[in-house]
C-alpha cells in the first residue's frame, strides 16, 4: 500500500483556513471570557470547585459554540460576504460550503456532548447559544434582517448566556462581580453588534439586510455605538466601586476603566465611518477593549 507523504504546506493552509473561518477576534473573546470568569471564581473562593478537566472542557465548549455560530453565519451569507468580507474562506473560495457545514456540525455536536458531562447549567448555556446563533442566521427567522433583534441576539449571548452560564457552572452561584460584568457587557456588546455593520453597508444594502447602518447611516450608528460604550464605562467607574465593595479593588476599577475609556476616545477620534478600512481597524480596537474588560474585572476581584 502506498501512503501519501505528509505535506506541511497543506496542513498549514488547512489550519489557516480554519483560523479565518473561526473569526479569530471572537474566538479570543470567548477564551478570555472563560478565563476571566474562572479567575473571578477563584477570587470568590469558588475556583477550587472546578477541576482542570472542567476548565479545559469549558474552554473547548465555548470555542466550539463560537465557531458553530460564526460558521453558520458565513454559510448563509456567502453572497453578502463576497462584497463585505471577501477574505473569509468560503467567499474567497478557500473552503467549500460542504466543508464548512462539516466544521459547523462538529462544532455543534462536540460542545453539546461535552456539556452533558459538565452538568445542567453548561448544557442549557450551550443549547441557548447555539439556538440563538441559528435564529440569527438561518431561515425562516434569520433575525439578522431586523436590527434590534440582531443586536439583542449578540448582546444577549455575550452578556447573559456566556457570563451567567459559564460562571454558574464554575461556582454554582452568581457573585456580584459577575452581575457587574453582565451589566457592563450588555451595552458593550450592543455597541459591537451595531458597529460591526458600519463597514458592511454596501453588501447589506444590496441584499436588503436592513441593519441600523442601512437605515440610519454610518455616522449616526457610530455615535450610537460610542454612546453605548460610554454608558458601560461610566457605569463601571461611578457605580462599580460602591456596589462591589469587598469584591473588587476600587483603584483597579476606576483607574483601569478610565484608562480604557481614554483609549476608546483616542481610537474614536481617528475613526471615519465612511472609510471602510479605517473603520474596520477601529472596530477591531473596540474588540481589544472587550478583551481588556475581562482582565480588568478578574484583576480587580483577585486584588480585593
PDB file of C-alpha atoms in Angstrom:
ATOM      1  CA  UNK A   1       0.000   0.000   0.000  1.00  0.00           C
ATOM      2  CA  UNK A   2       1.334   3.427  -0.921  1.00  0.00           C
ATOM      3  CA  UNK A   3       0.904   6.070   1.757  1.00  0.00           C
ATOM      4  CA  UNK A   4       0.727   9.654   0.564  1.00  0.00           C
ATOM      5  CA  UNK A   5       3.525  11.748   2.047  1.00  0.00           C
ATOM      6  CA  UNK A   6       2.658  14.308   4.682  1.00  0.00           C
ATOM      7  CA  UNK A   7       2.575  17.786   3.195  1.00  0.00           C
ATOM      8  CA  UNK A   8       3.356  20.503   5.756  1.00  0.00           C
ATOM      9  CA  UNK A   9       2.146  23.222   3.421  1.00  0.00           C
ATOM     10  CA  UNK A  10      -1.254  21.549   3.129  1.00  0.00           C
ATOM     11  CA  UNK A  11      -1.577  21.292   6.899  1.00  0.00           C
ATOM     12  CA  UNK A  12      -0.584  24.927   7.373  1.00  0.00           C
ATOM     13  CA  UNK A  13      -3.063  26.012   4.707  1.00  0.00           C
ATOM     14  CA  UNK A  14      -5.874  23.984   6.320  1.00  0.00           C
ATOM     15  CA  UNK A  15      -5.070  25.491   9.727  1.00  0.00           C
ATOM     16  CA  UNK A  16      -5.080  28.976   8.210  1.00  0.00           C
ATOM     17  CA  UNK A  17      -8.470  28.379   6.594  1.00  0.00           C
ATOM     18  CA  UNK A  18      -9.939  27.063   9.856  1.00  0.00           C
ATOM     19  CA  UNK A  19      -8.491  30.020  11.767  1.00  0.00           C
ATOM     20  CA  UNK A  20     -10.021  32.533   9.348  1.00  0.00           C
ATOM     21  CA  UNK A  21     -13.331  30.638   9.372  1.00  0.00           C
ATOM     22  CA  UNK A  22     -13.450  30.839  13.179  1.00  0.00           C
ATOM     23  CA  UNK A  23     -13.304  34.685  13.126  1.00  0.00           C
ATOM     24  CA  UNK A  24     -10.243  34.945  15.417  1.00  0.00           C
ATOM     25  CA  UNK A  25     -11.331  38.042  17.358  1.00  0.00           C
ATOM     26  CA  UNK A  26     -14.492  36.255  18.517  1.00  0.00           C
ATOM     27  CA  UNK A  27     -12.518  33.137  19.477  1.00  0.00           C
ATOM     28  CA  UNK A  28     -10.093  35.202  21.552  1.00  0.00           C
ATOM     29  CA  UNK A  29     -13.037  36.973  23.172  1.00  0.00           C
ATOM     30  CA  UNK A  30     -14.685  33.678  24.136  1.00  0.00           C
ATOM     31  CA  UNK A  31     -11.452  32.208  25.522  1.00  0.00           C
ATOM     32  CA  UNK A  32     -10.726  35.308  27.609  1.00  0.00           C
ATOM     33  CA  UNK A  33     -14.309  35.360  28.865  1.00  0.00           C
ATOM     34  CA  UNK A  34     -13.968  31.822  30.221  1.00  0.00           C
ATOM     35  CA  UNK A  35     -10.522  32.511  31.715  1.00  0.00           C
ATOM     36  CA  UNK A  36     -11.686  35.760  33.292  1.00  0.00           C
ATOM     37  CA  UNK A  37     -14.794  34.176  34.794  1.00  0.00           C
ATOM     38  CA  UNK A  38     -12.693  31.366  36.238  1.00  0.00           C
ATOM     39  CA  UNK A  39     -10.320  33.926  37.795  1.00  0.00           C
ATOM     40  CA  UNK A  40     -13.297  35.690  39.392  1.00  0.00           C
ATOM     41  CA  UNK A  41     -14.495  32.338  40.762  1.00  0.00           C
ATOM     42  CA  UNK A  42     -11.041  31.818  42.305  1.00  0.00           C
ATOM     43  CA  UNK A  43     -11.190  35.306  43.849  1.00  0.00           C
ATOM     44  CA  UNK A  44     -14.604  34.492  45.317  1.00  0.00           C
ATOM     45  CA  UNK A  45     -13.229  31.211  46.730  1.00  0.00           C
ATOM     46  CA  UNK A  46     -15.287  29.237  44.237  1.00  0.00           C
ATOM     47  CA  UNK A  47     -12.423  28.168  41.951  1.00  0.00           C
ATOM     48  CA  UNK A  48     -11.445  25.027  43.892  1.00  0.00           C
ATOM     49  CA  UNK A  49     -14.802  23.542  42.893  1.00  0.00           C
ATOM     50  CA  UNK A  50     -13.549  23.372  39.290  1.00  0.00           C
ATOM     51  CA  UNK A  51     -11.125  20.663  38.192  1.00  0.00           C
ATOM     52  CA  UNK A  52      -8.573  21.131  35.427  1.00  0.00           C
ATOM     53  CA  UNK A  53     -10.737  18.925  33.190  1.00  0.00           C
ATOM     54  CA  UNK A  54     -13.788  21.120  33.878  1.00  0.00           C
ATOM     55  CA  UNK A  55     -11.881  24.262  32.918  1.00  0.00           C
ATOM     56  CA  UNK A  56     -10.417  22.694  29.774  1.00  0.00           C
ATOM     57  CA  UNK A  57     -13.785  21.229  28.756  1.00  0.00           C
ATOM     58  CA  UNK A  58     -15.464  24.607  29.265  1.00  0.00           C
ATOM     59  CA  UNK A  59     -12.865  26.276  27.041  1.00  0.00           C
ATOM     60  CA  UNK A  60     -13.365  23.664  24.324  1.00  0.00           C
ATOM     61  CA  UNK A  61     -17.140  24.015  24.595  1.00  0.00           C
ATOM     62  CA  UNK A  62     -17.005  27.817  24.389  1.00  0.00           C
ATOM     63  CA  UNK A  63     -14.707  27.805  21.372  1.00  0.00           C
ATOM     64  CA  UNK A  64     -16.767  25.124  19.630  1.00  0.00           C
ATOM     65  CA  UNK A  65     -20.001  27.060  20.094  1.00  0.00           C
ATOM     66  CA  UNK A  66     -18.250  30.195  18.883  1.00  0.00           C
ATOM     67  CA  UNK A  67     -17.102  28.510  15.653  1.00  0.00           C
ATOM     68  CA  UNK A  68     -20.522  26.957  15.090  1.00  0.00           C
ATOM     69  CA  UNK A  69     -22.291  30.320  15.391  1.00  0.00           C
ATOM     70  CA  UNK A  70     -19.925  32.301  13.160  1.00  0.00           C
ATOM     71  CA  UNK A  71     -19.744  29.345  10.752  1.00  0.00           C
ATOM     72  CA  UNK A  72     -23.500  29.189  10.214  1.00  0.00           C
ATOM     73  CA  UNK A  73     -23.480  32.899   9.527  1.00  0.00           C
ATOM     74  CA  UNK A  74     -20.787  32.520   6.870  1.00  0.00           C
ATOM     75  CA  UNK A  75     -22.570  29.602   5.202  1.00  0.00           C
ATOM     76  CA  UNK A  76     -25.757  31.636   4.843  1.00  0.00           C
ATOM     77  CA  UNK A  77     -24.019  34.905   3.908  1.00  0.00           C
ATOM     78  CA  UNK A  78     -21.672  33.809   1.112  1.00  0.00           C
ATOM     79  CA  UNK A  79     -23.026  36.261  -1.475  1.00  0.00           C
ATOM     80  CA  UNK A  80     -23.015  39.136   1.020  1.00  0.00           C
ATOM     81  CA  UNK A  81     -19.511  38.253   2.196  1.00  0.00           C
ATOM     82  CA  UNK A  82     -18.188  38.361  -1.374  1.00  0.00           C
ATOM     83  CA  UNK A  83     -18.885  42.093  -1.146  1.00  0.00           C
ATOM     84  CA  UNK A  84     -18.380  42.863   2.547  1.00  0.00           C
ATOM     85  CA  UNK A  85     -15.737  40.335   3.609  1.00  0.00           C
ATOM     86  CA  UNK A  86     -14.177  38.733   0.521  1.00  0.00           C
ATOM     87  CA  UNK A  87     -11.259  37.471   2.622  1.00  0.00           C
ATOM     88  CA  UNK A  88     -13.446  34.957   4.505  1.00  0.00           C
ATOM     89  CA  UNK A  89     -12.659  31.407   3.353  1.00  0.00           C
ATOM     90  CA  UNK A  90     -15.986  30.443   1.745  1.00  0.00           C
ATOM     91  CA  UNK A  91     -16.335  33.786  -0.028  1.00  0.00           C
ATOM     92  CA  UNK A  92     -12.703  33.562  -1.153  1.00  0.00           C
ATOM     93  CA  UNK A  93     -13.158  30.019  -2.485  1.00  0.00           C
ATOM     94  CA  UNK A  94     -10.704  28.525   0.022  1.00  0.00           C
ATOM     95  CA  UNK A  95     -13.368  26.437   1.782  1.00  0.00           C
ATOM     96  CA  UNK A  96     -16.291  24.642   0.168  1.00  0.00           C
ATOM     97  CA  UNK A  97     -19.799  25.003   1.622  1.00  0.00           C
ATOM     98  CA  UNK A  98     -19.776  21.247   2.295  1.00  0.00           C
ATOM     99  CA  UNK A  99     -16.525  21.542   4.228  1.00  0.00           C
ATOM    100  CA  UNK A 100     -17.919  24.486   6.183  1.00  0.00           C
ATOM    101  CA  UNK A 101     -21.048  22.507   7.064  1.00  0.00           C
ATOM    102  CA  UNK A 102     -18.886  19.619   8.320  1.00  0.00           C
ATOM    103  CA  UNK A 103     -16.945  22.003  10.586  1.00  0.00           C
ATOM    104  CA  UNK A 104     -20.155  23.537  11.915  1.00  0.00           C
ATOM    105  CA  UNK A 105     -21.666  20.091  12.547  1.00  0.00           C
ATOM    106  CA  UNK A 106     -18.588  19.001  14.512  1.00  0.00           C
ATOM    107  CA  UNK A 107     -18.555  22.277  16.457  1.00  0.00           C
ATOM    108  CA  UNK A 108     -22.201  21.704  17.369  1.00  0.00           C
ATOM    109  CA  UNK A 109     -22.020  18.036  18.374  1.00  0.00           C
ATOM    110  CA  UNK A 110     -18.743  18.241  20.346  1.00  0.00           C
ATOM    111  CA  UNK A 111     -19.805  21.128  22.656  1.00  0.00           C
ATOM    112  CA  UNK A 112     -23.210  19.586  23.294  1.00  0.00           C
ATOM    113  CA  UNK A 113     -21.624  16.228  24.114  1.00  0.00           C
ATOM    114  CA  UNK A 114     -19.044  17.764  26.442  1.00  0.00           C
ATOM    115  CA  UNK A 115     -21.661  19.983  28.070  1.00  0.00           C
ATOM    116  CA  UNK A 116     -23.699  16.932  29.003  1.00  0.00           C
ATOM    117  CA  UNK A 117     -20.697  15.750  31.052  1.00  0.00           C
ATOM    118  CA  UNK A 118     -20.461  19.131  32.781  1.00  0.00           C
ATOM    119  CA  UNK A 119     -23.949  19.479  34.167  1.00  0.00           C
ATOM    120  CA  UNK A 120     -27.270  21.185  33.540  1.00  0.00           C
ATOM    121  CA  UNK A 121     -26.061  24.808  33.649  1.00  0.00           C
ATOM    122  CA  UNK A 122     -23.475  24.359  30.921  1.00  0.00           C
ATOM    123  CA  UNK A 123     -25.824  22.234  28.803  1.00  0.00           C
ATOM    124  CA  UNK A 124     -28.528  24.913  28.934  1.00  0.00           C
ATOM    125  CA  UNK A 125     -25.985  27.658  28.139  1.00  0.00           C
ATOM    126  CA  UNK A 126     -24.597  25.732  25.163  1.00  0.00           C
ATOM    127  CA  UNK A 127     -28.043  24.902  23.791  1.00  0.00           C
ATOM    128  CA  UNK A 128     -29.151  28.522  24.232  1.00  0.00           C
ATOM    129  CA  UNK A 129     -26.073  29.908  22.480  1.00  0.00           C
ATOM    130  CA  UNK A 130     -26.432  27.531  19.540  1.00  0.00           C
ATOM    131  CA  UNK A 131     -30.166  28.206  19.279  1.00  0.00           C
ATOM    132  CA  UNK A 132     -29.687  31.982  19.231  1.00  0.00           C
ATOM    133  CA  UNK A 133     -26.944  31.616  16.614  1.00  0.00           C
ATOM    134  CA  UNK A 134     -29.271  29.554  14.425  1.00  0.00           C
ATOM    135  CA  UNK A 135     -32.170  32.010  14.833  1.00  0.00           C
ATOM    136  CA  UNK A 136     -29.822  34.862  13.929  1.00  0.00           C
ATOM    137  CA  UNK A 137     -28.579  33.372  10.652  1.00  0.00           C
ATOM    138  CA  UNK A 138     -30.918  30.666   9.387  1.00  0.00           C
ATOM    139  CA  UNK A 139     -34.283  30.989   7.635  1.00  0.00           C
ATOM    140  CA  UNK A 140     -37.113  31.262   8.275  1.00  0.00           C
ATOM    141  CA  UNK A 141     -36.293  33.530  11.228  1.00  0.00           C
ATOM    142  CA  UNK A 142     -32.946  34.985  10.046  1.00  0.00           C
ATOM    143  CA  UNK A 143     -33.093  37.629  12.759  1.00  0.00           C
ATOM    144  CA  UNK A 144     -30.076  39.438  11.361  1.00  0.00           C
ATOM    145  CA  UNK A 145     -32.556  41.096   8.957  1.00  0.00           C
ATOM    146  CA  UNK A 146     -34.056  43.018  11.886  1.00  0.00           C
ATOM    147  CA  UNK A 147     -31.541  45.362  13.529  1.00  0.00           C
ATOM    148  CA  UNK A 148     -32.990  45.409  17.047  1.00  0.00           C
ATOM    149  CA  UNK A 149     -33.444  41.631  17.165  1.00  0.00           C
ATOM    150  CA  UNK A 150     -29.962  41.115  15.703  1.00  0.00           C
ATOM    151  CA  UNK A 151     -28.307  43.339  18.308  1.00  0.00           C
ATOM    152  CA  UNK A 152     -30.253  41.639  21.108  1.00  0.00           C
ATOM    153  CA  UNK A 153     -29.083  38.239  19.883  1.00  0.00           C
ATOM    154  CA  UNK A 154     -25.428  39.225  20.034  1.00  0.00           C
ATOM    155  CA  UNK A 155     -25.595  41.185  23.285  1.00  0.00           C
ATOM    156  CA  UNK A 156     -27.770  38.524  24.915  1.00  0.00           C
ATOM    157  CA  UNK A 157     -25.325  35.708  24.179  1.00  0.00           C
ATOM    158  CA  UNK A 158     -22.235  37.693  25.173  1.00  0.00           C
ATOM    159  CA  UNK A 159     -23.628  39.344  28.295  1.00  0.00           C
ATOM    160  CA  UNK A 160     -26.087  36.786  29.679  1.00  0.00           C
ATOM    161  CA  UNK A 161     -25.547  33.299  28.242  1.00  0.00           C
ATOM    162  CA  UNK A 162     -21.747  33.325  28.444  1.00  0.00           C
ATOM    163  CA  UNK A 163     -21.277  35.184  31.724  1.00  0.00           C
ATOM    164  CA  UNK A 164     -24.099  33.652  33.742  1.00  0.00           C
ATOM    165  CA  UNK A 165     -23.951  30.175  32.206  1.00  0.00           C
ATOM    166  CA  UNK A 166     -20.192  29.719  32.456  1.00  0.00           C
ATOM    167  CA  UNK A 167     -19.896  31.262  35.923  1.00  0.00           C
ATOM    168  CA  UNK A 168     -22.779  29.240  37.325  1.00  0.00           C
ATOM    169  CA  UNK A 169     -21.031  26.151  36.026  1.00  0.00           C
ATOM    170  CA  UNK A 170     -17.841  27.165  37.850  1.00  0.00           C
ATOM    171  CA  UNK A 171     -19.346  28.462  41.099  1.00  0.00           C
ATOM    172  CA  UNK A 172     -22.937  27.161  41.341  1.00  0.00           C
ATOM    173  CA  UNK A 173     -23.808  30.736  42.283  1.00  0.00           C
ATOM    174  CA  UNK A 174     -23.638  34.215  40.763  1.00  0.00           C
ATOM    175  CA  UNK A 175     -21.356  36.599  42.650  1.00  0.00           C
ATOM    176  CA  UNK A 176     -21.534  40.429  42.486  1.00  0.00           C
ATOM    177  CA  UNK A 177     -18.562  40.912  40.077  1.00  0.00           C
ATOM    178  CA  UNK A 178     -20.350  38.749  37.511  1.00  0.00           C
ATOM    179  CA  UNK A 179     -23.561  40.757  37.769  1.00  0.00           C
ATOM    180  CA  UNK A 180     -21.459  43.889  37.231  1.00  0.00           C
ATOM    181  CA  UNK A 181     -19.739  42.256  34.279  1.00  0.00           C
ATOM    182  CA  UNK A 182     -23.121  41.366  32.731  1.00  0.00           C
ATOM    183  CA  UNK A 183     -24.331  44.946  33.098  1.00  0.00           C
ATOM    184  CA  UNK A 184     -21.111  46.251  31.531  1.00  0.00           C
ATOM    185  CA  UNK A 185     -21.048  43.767  28.678  1.00  0.00           C
ATOM    186  CA  UNK A 186     -24.709  44.354  27.782  1.00  0.00           C
ATOM    187  CA  UNK A 187     -24.229  47.878  26.322  1.00  0.00           C
ATOM    188  CA  UNK A 188     -20.701  46.999  25.210  1.00  0.00           C
ATOM    189  CA  UNK A 189     -21.823  44.005  23.159  1.00  0.00           C
ATOM    190  CA  UNK A 190     -24.742  46.048  21.821  1.00  0.00           C
ATOM    191  CA  UNK A 191     -22.140  48.526  20.550  1.00  0.00           C
ATOM    192  CA  UNK A 192     -20.165  45.698  18.962  1.00  0.00           C
ATOM    193  CA  UNK A 193     -23.352  44.419  17.325  1.00  0.00           C
ATOM    194  CA  UNK A 194     -24.234  47.744  15.693  1.00  0.00           C
ATOM    195  CA  UNK A 195     -20.687  48.896  14.872  1.00  0.00           C
ATOM    196  CA  UNK A 196     -19.854  45.683  13.030  1.00  0.00           C
ATOM    197  CA  UNK A 197     -22.357  46.614  10.316  1.00  0.00           C
ATOM    198  CA  UNK A 198     -20.865  50.023   9.544  1.00  0.00           C
ATOM    199  CA  UNK A 199     -18.171  48.734   7.121  1.00  0.00           C
ATOM    200  CA  UNK A 200     -20.699  46.274   5.637  1.00  0.00           C
ATOM    201  CA  UNK A 201     -23.233  48.793   4.419  1.00  0.00           C
ATOM    202  CA  UNK A 202     -22.664  48.105   0.709  1.00  0.00           C
ATOM    203  CA  UNK A 203     -23.425  44.382   0.779  1.00  0.00           C
ATOM    204  CA  UNK A 204     -26.196  44.687   3.371  1.00  0.00           C
ATOM    205  CA  UNK A 205     -27.951  47.351   1.316  1.00  0.00           C
ATOM    206  CA  UNK A 206     -27.658  45.327  -1.891  1.00  0.00           C
ATOM    207  CA  UNK A 207     -29.144  42.215  -0.253  1.00  0.00           C
ATOM    208  CA  UNK A 208     -31.779  44.145   1.709  1.00  0.00           C
ATOM    209  CA  UNK A 209     -30.409  43.445   5.181  1.00  0.00           C
ATOM    210  CA  UNK A 210     -31.903  46.426   6.980  1.00  0.00           C
ATOM    211  CA  UNK A 211     -29.229  46.993   9.607  1.00  0.00           C
ATOM    212  CA  UNK A 212     -29.137  50.139  11.715  1.00  0.00           C
ATOM    213  CA  UNK A 213     -26.357  51.383   9.422  1.00  0.00           C
ATOM    214  CA  UNK A 214     -28.513  50.928   6.322  1.00  0.00           C
ATOM    215  CA  UNK A 215     -31.476  52.643   7.975  1.00  0.00           C
ATOM    216  CA  UNK A 216     -29.755  55.433   9.885  1.00  0.00           C
ATOM    217  CA  UNK A 217     -26.440  55.931   8.129  1.00  0.00           C
ATOM    218  CA  UNK A 218     -22.907  55.140   9.321  1.00  0.00           C
ATOM    219  CA  UNK A 219     -22.295  58.393  11.226  1.00  0.00           C
ATOM    220  CA  UNK A 220     -25.381  58.073  13.412  1.00  0.00           C
ATOM    221  CA  UNK A 221     -24.656  54.408  14.147  1.00  0.00           C
ATOM    222  CA  UNK A 222     -21.068  55.335  15.019  1.00  0.00           C
ATOM    223  CA  UNK A 223     -22.355  57.794  17.622  1.00  0.00           C
ATOM    224  CA  UNK A 224     -24.938  55.310  18.939  1.00  0.00           C
ATOM    225  CA  UNK A 225     -22.171  52.752  19.415  1.00  0.00           C
ATOM    226  CA  UNK A 226     -19.943  55.294  21.163  1.00  0.00           C
ATOM    227  CA  UNK A 227     -22.823  56.285  23.459  1.00  0.00           C
ATOM    228  CA  UNK A 228     -23.356  52.643  24.461  1.00  0.00           C
ATOM    229  CA  UNK A 229     -19.633  52.190  25.129  1.00  0.00           C
ATOM    230  CA  UNK A 230     -19.533  55.408  27.138  1.00  0.00           C
ATOM    231  CA  UNK A 231     -22.512  54.231  29.205  1.00  0.00           C
ATOM    232  CA  UNK A 232     -20.708  50.975  30.008  1.00  0.00           C
ATOM    233  CA  UNK A 233     -17.551  52.755  31.170  1.00  0.00           C
ATOM    234  CA  UNK A 234     -19.389  55.460  33.119  1.00  0.00           C
ATOM    235  CA  UNK A 235     -21.427  52.829  34.933  1.00  0.00           C
ATOM    236  CA  UNK A 236     -18.372  50.835  35.953  1.00  0.00           C
ATOM    237  CA  UNK A 237     -16.386  53.932  37.027  1.00  0.00           C
ATOM    238  CA  UNK A 238     -19.195  55.556  39.025  1.00  0.00           C
ATOM    239  CA  UNK A 239     -21.224  52.604  40.303  1.00  0.00           C
ATOM    240  CA  UNK A 240     -18.699  49.770  40.299  1.00  0.00           C
ATOM    241  CA  UNK A 241     -16.679  50.710  43.414  1.00  0.00           C
ATOM    242  CA  UNK A 242     -19.632  51.252  45.819  1.00  0.00           C
ATOM    243  CA  UNK A 243     -21.625  48.280  44.533  1.00  0.00           C
ATOM    244  CA  UNK A 244     -18.647  45.898  44.516  1.00  0.00           C
ATOM    245  CA  UNK A 245     -17.197  46.916  47.857  1.00  0.00           C
ATOM    246  CA  UNK A 246     -15.324  43.927  49.276  1.00  0.00           C
ATOM    247  CA  UNK A 247     -15.481  42.084  45.958  1.00  0.00           C
ATOM    248  CA  UNK A 248     -13.273  44.227  43.702  1.00  0.00           C
ATOM    249  CA  UNK A 249     -10.335  46.592  44.196  1.00  0.00           C
ATOM    250  CA  UNK A 250     -11.770  50.104  43.584  1.00  0.00           C
ATOM    251  CA  UNK A 251      -8.465  51.583  42.358  1.00  0.00           C
ATOM    252  CA  UNK A 252      -8.320  48.966  39.596  1.00  0.00           C
ATOM    253  CA  UNK A 253     -11.966  49.527  38.677  1.00  0.00           C
ATOM    254  CA  UNK A 254     -11.648  53.302  38.475  1.00  0.00           C
ATOM    255  CA  UNK A 255      -8.126  53.587  37.089  1.00  0.00           C
ATOM    256  CA  UNK A 256      -8.463  50.700  34.651  1.00  0.00           C
ATOM    257  CA  UNK A 257     -11.769  51.859  33.211  1.00  0.00           C
ATOM    258  CA  UNK A 258     -10.641  55.493  32.975  1.00  0.00           C
ATOM    259  CA  UNK A 259      -7.607  54.311  31.001  1.00  0.00           C
ATOM    260  CA  UNK A 260      -9.773  52.101  28.782  1.00  0.00           C
ATOM    261  CA  UNK A 261     -12.222  54.969  28.176  1.00  0.00           C
ATOM    262  CA  UNK A 262      -9.299  57.231  27.229  1.00  0.00           C
ATOM    263  CA  UNK A 263      -8.123  54.610  24.728  1.00  0.00           C
ATOM    264  CA  UNK A 264     -11.633  54.429  23.284  1.00  0.00           C
ATOM    265  CA  UNK A 265     -11.685  58.215  22.893  1.00  0.00           C
ATOM    266  CA  UNK A 266      -8.342  58.093  21.101  1.00  0.00           C
ATOM    267  CA  UNK A 267      -9.473  55.278  18.801  1.00  0.00           C
ATOM    268  CA  UNK A 268     -12.764  57.054  18.016  1.00  0.00           C
ATOM    269  CA  UNK A 269     -11.004  60.302  17.150  1.00  0.00           C
ATOM    270  CA  UNK A 270      -9.102  58.504  14.388  1.00  0.00           C
ATOM    271  CA  UNK A 271     -12.127  56.605  13.038  1.00  0.00           C
ATOM    272  CA  UNK A 272     -14.049  57.574   9.922  1.00  0.00           C
ATOM    273  CA  UNK A 273     -17.342  55.686   9.459  1.00  0.00           C
ATOM    274  CA  UNK A 274     -17.218  56.472   5.723  1.00  0.00           C
ATOM    275  CA  UNK A 275     -13.804  54.831   5.331  1.00  0.00           C
ATOM    276  CA  UNK A 276     -14.303  51.068   5.321  1.00  0.00           C
ATOM    277  CA  UNK A 277     -10.708  50.076   6.058  1.00  0.00           C
ATOM    278  CA  UNK A 278     -10.194  52.712   8.732  1.00  0.00           C
ATOM    279  CA  UNK A 279     -13.455  51.896  10.471  1.00  0.00           C
ATOM    280  CA  UNK A 280     -12.734  48.167  10.436  1.00  0.00           C
ATOM    281  CA  UNK A 281      -9.495  48.978  12.252  1.00  0.00           C
ATOM    282  CA  UNK A 282     -11.487  50.946  14.833  1.00  0.00           C
ATOM    283  CA  UNK A 283     -13.964  48.076  15.232  1.00  0.00           C
ATOM    284  CA  UNK A 284     -11.161  45.615  15.954  1.00  0.00           C
ATOM    285  CA  UNK A 285      -9.772  48.024  18.551  1.00  0.00           C
ATOM    286  CA  UNK A 286     -13.171  48.022  20.250  1.00  0.00           C
ATOM    287  CA  UNK A 287     -12.829  44.247  20.447  1.00  0.00           C
ATOM    288  CA  UNK A 288      -9.421  44.699  22.116  1.00  0.00           C
ATOM    289  CA  UNK A 289     -11.180  46.777  24.794  1.00  0.00           C
ATOM    290  CA  UNK A 290     -13.671  43.937  25.209  1.00  0.00           C
ATOM    291  CA  UNK A 291     -10.736  41.583  25.826  1.00  0.00           C
ATOM    292  CA  UNK A 292      -9.316  44.050  28.339  1.00  0.00           C
ATOM    293  CA  UNK A 293     -12.544  44.163  30.349  1.00  0.00           C
ATOM    294  CA  UNK A 294     -12.282  40.551  31.490  1.00  0.00           C
ATOM    295  CA  UNK A 295      -8.668  41.104  32.520  1.00  0.00           C
ATOM    296  CA  UNK A 296      -9.634  44.238  34.444  1.00  0.00           C
ATOM    297  CA  UNK A 297     -12.531  42.630  36.292  1.00  0.00           C
ATOM    298  CA  UNK A 298     -10.549  39.498  37.107  1.00  0.00           C
ATOM    299  CA  UNK A 299      -7.604  41.594  38.383  1.00  0.00           C
ATOM    300  CA  UNK A 300      -9.880  43.793  40.485  1.00  0.00           C
ATOM    301  CA  UNK A 301     -11.524  40.707  42.011  1.00  0.00           C
ATOM    302  CA  UNK A 302      -8.233  38.929  42.708  1.00  0.00           C
ATOM    303  CA  UNK A 303      -6.759  42.036  44.410  1.00  0.00           C
ATOM    304  CA  UNK A 304      -9.787  42.752  46.582  1.00  0.00           C
TER     305      UNK A 304
END
